[in-house]
């Protein structure tokens, strides 16, 4: 891959990051109630008994316990970072990593067709 192509990919990934991060320019905290719910569940995992008691109480819910992996991932991140402060960046980082993965897979599957793989990132970024 040429140097120009690598620069274009980096610029595109930065644009994807900014596009997803845009709602947080004026408000640095999580925006939705479900984001606060995930944060509280991840922080509740520090006290194992409390988390599983709450999980048992929600057992009547059809999808209770389905998000335990996501809560555990956030719990692990909370050991390194302040989870409330870093949560605003997670969707944008995930979008940039997903765009890079889409580029890589498309690039390999199309016999190293750079422009088609780059357009796959553009298409991915255009999905709201």
Short mmCIF file of C-alpha atoms in Angstrom, two decimals:
data_model
loop_
_atom_site.label_atom_id
_atom_site.label_comp_id
_atom_site.label_asym_id
_atom_site.label_seq_id
_atom_site.Cartn_x
_atom_site.Cartn_y
_atom_site.Cartn_z
CA UNK A 1 0.00 0.00 0.00
CA UNK A 2 1.30 3.44 -0.90
CA UNK A 3 2.08 6.15 1.62
CA UNK A 4 -0.71 8.33 0.19
CA UNK A 5 -3.19 5.53 0.79
CA UNK A 6 -2.10 5.14 4.40
CA UNK A 7 -2.49 8.89 4.98
CA UNK A 8 -5.96 8.79 3.42
CA UNK A 9 -6.96 5.89 5.69
CA UNK A 10 -5.70 7.73 8.78
CA UNK A 11 -7.59 10.89 7.79
CA UNK A 12 -10.74 8.85 7.14
CA UNK A 13 -10.48 7.07 10.51
CA UNK A 14 -10.05 10.43 12.26
CA UNK A 15 -13.13 11.70 10.41
CA UNK A 16 -15.12 8.62 11.53
CA UNK A 17 -13.98 9.23 15.11
CA UNK A 18 -15.03 12.91 14.99
CA UNK A 19 -18.36 12.07 13.35
CA UNK A 20 -19.28 9.67 16.16
CA UNK A 21 -17.80 11.85 18.92
CA UNK A 22 -19.63 14.98 17.68
CA UNK A 23 -22.51 14.91 20.24
CA UNK A 24 -19.95 15.12 23.06
CA UNK A 25 -18.32 18.37 21.94
CA UNK A 26 -20.65 20.42 24.14
CA UNK A 27 -21.53 17.83 26.77
CA UNK A 28 -18.73 15.55 28.02
CA UNK A 29 -20.93 13.17 30.03
CA UNK A 30 -22.89 10.13 28.80
CA UNK A 31 -26.01 11.27 26.96
CA UNK A 32 -28.56 8.49 27.43
CA UNK A 33 -30.03 6.72 30.41
CA UNK A 34 -28.86 3.35 29.11
CA UNK A 35 -25.26 4.63 29.11
CA UNK A 36 -25.61 5.57 32.79
CA UNK A 37 -27.18 2.16 33.43
CA UNK A 38 -24.19 0.35 31.90
CA UNK A 39 -21.79 2.52 33.90
CA UNK A 40 -23.58 1.79 37.15
CA UNK A 41 -23.74 -1.94 36.42
CA UNK A 42 -20.02 -2.03 35.60
CA UNK A 43 -19.13 -0.16 38.77
CA UNK A 44 -21.46 -2.41 40.75
CA UNK A 45 -19.32 -5.39 39.70
CA UNK A 46 -16.71 -4.28 42.22
CA UNK A 47 -19.03 -5.72 44.83
CA UNK A 48 -19.74 -9.15 43.35
CA UNK A 49 -22.56 -10.08 45.67
CA UNK A 50 -24.48 -6.89 44.99
CA UNK A 51 -24.20 -7.34 41.20
CA UNK A 52 -25.48 -10.91 41.21
CA UNK A 53 -28.30 -10.08 43.65
CA UNK A 54 -29.43 -7.36 41.25
CA UNK A 55 -29.11 -9.84 38.38
CA UNK A 56 -31.31 -12.36 40.23
CA UNK A 57 -33.91 -9.67 40.87
CA UNK A 58 -34.10 -9.03 37.13
CA UNK A 59 -34.46 -12.74 36.30
CA UNK A 60 -38.07 -12.20 35.27
CA UNK A 61 -36.84 -9.90 32.50
CA UNK A 62 -36.48 -11.81 29.23
CA UNK A 63 -32.98 -10.45 28.50
CA UNK A 64 -31.54 -10.19 32.00
CA UNK A 65 -27.87 -11.02 32.16
CA UNK A 66 -27.32 -10.71 28.42
CA UNK A 67 -25.05 -7.70 28.83
CA UNK A 68 -22.79 -9.13 31.52
CA UNK A 69 -19.88 -9.35 29.08
CA UNK A 70 -20.18 -5.67 28.23
CA UNK A 71 -20.43 -4.77 31.91
CA UNK A 72 -17.36 -6.88 32.64
CA UNK A 73 -15.44 -5.14 29.84
CA UNK A 74 -16.37 -1.75 31.31
CA UNK A 75 -15.43 -3.04 34.75
CA UNK A 76 -11.94 -3.92 33.49
CA UNK A 77 -11.57 -0.48 31.92
CA UNK A 78 -12.58 1.09 35.24
CA UNK A 79 -9.41 -0.33 36.82
CA UNK A 80 -7.29 1.81 34.49
CA UNK A 81 -9.42 4.91 33.77
CA UNK A 82 -12.18 6.92 35.36
CA UNK A 83 -15.08 5.19 33.64
CA UNK A 84 -17.42 8.20 33.56
CA UNK A 85 -14.74 10.41 32.02
CA UNK A 86 -13.62 7.87 29.40
CA UNK A 87 -17.08 6.58 28.41
CA UNK A 88 -17.65 9.48 26.02
CA UNK A 89 -14.77 8.26 23.85
CA UNK A 90 -15.70 4.57 23.72
CA UNK A 91 -18.32 4.73 20.93
CA UNK A 92 -16.02 6.82 18.75
CA UNK A 93 -13.05 4.53 19.37
CA UNK A 94 -15.21 1.50 18.63
CA UNK A 95 -16.41 3.08 15.37
CA UNK A 96 -12.83 3.84 14.28
CA UNK A 97 -11.67 0.29 15.09
CA UNK A 98 -14.70 -1.15 13.31
CA UNK A 99 -14.00 1.00 10.25
CA UNK A 100 -10.40 -0.20 10.23
CA UNK A 101 -11.56 -3.82 10.48
CA UNK A 102 -14.02 -3.29 7.62
CA UNK A 103 -11.23 -1.77 5.55
CA UNK A 104 -8.88 -4.67 6.27
CA UNK A 105 -11.41 -7.39 5.48
CA UNK A 106 -12.59 -5.66 2.31
CA UNK A 107 -9.00 -5.00 1.22
CA UNK A 108 -8.05 -8.67 1.64
CA UNK A 109 -11.25 -10.08 0.09
CA UNK A 110 -11.03 -7.87 -3.02
CA UNK A 111 -7.42 -8.76 -3.86
CA UNK A 112 -6.03 -5.54 -2.39
CA UNK A 113 -8.41 -3.14 -4.12
CA UNK A 114 -7.71 -0.03 -2.03
CA UNK A 115 -10.46 2.18 -3.41
CA UNK A 116 -13.19 -0.38 -2.85
CA UNK A 117 -11.99 -0.95 0.72
CA UNK A 118 -11.83 2.82 1.32
CA UNK A 119 -15.37 3.21 -0.03
CA UNK A 120 -16.47 0.52 2.43
CA UNK A 121 -15.27 2.79 5.24
CA UNK A 122 -17.13 5.75 3.71
CA UNK A 123 -20.29 3.67 3.47
CA UNK A 124 -19.87 2.50 7.06
CA UNK A 125 -19.43 6.10 8.25
CA UNK A 126 -22.55 7.20 6.41
CA UNK A 127 -24.77 4.77 8.33
CA UNK A 128 -26.46 6.60 11.20
#
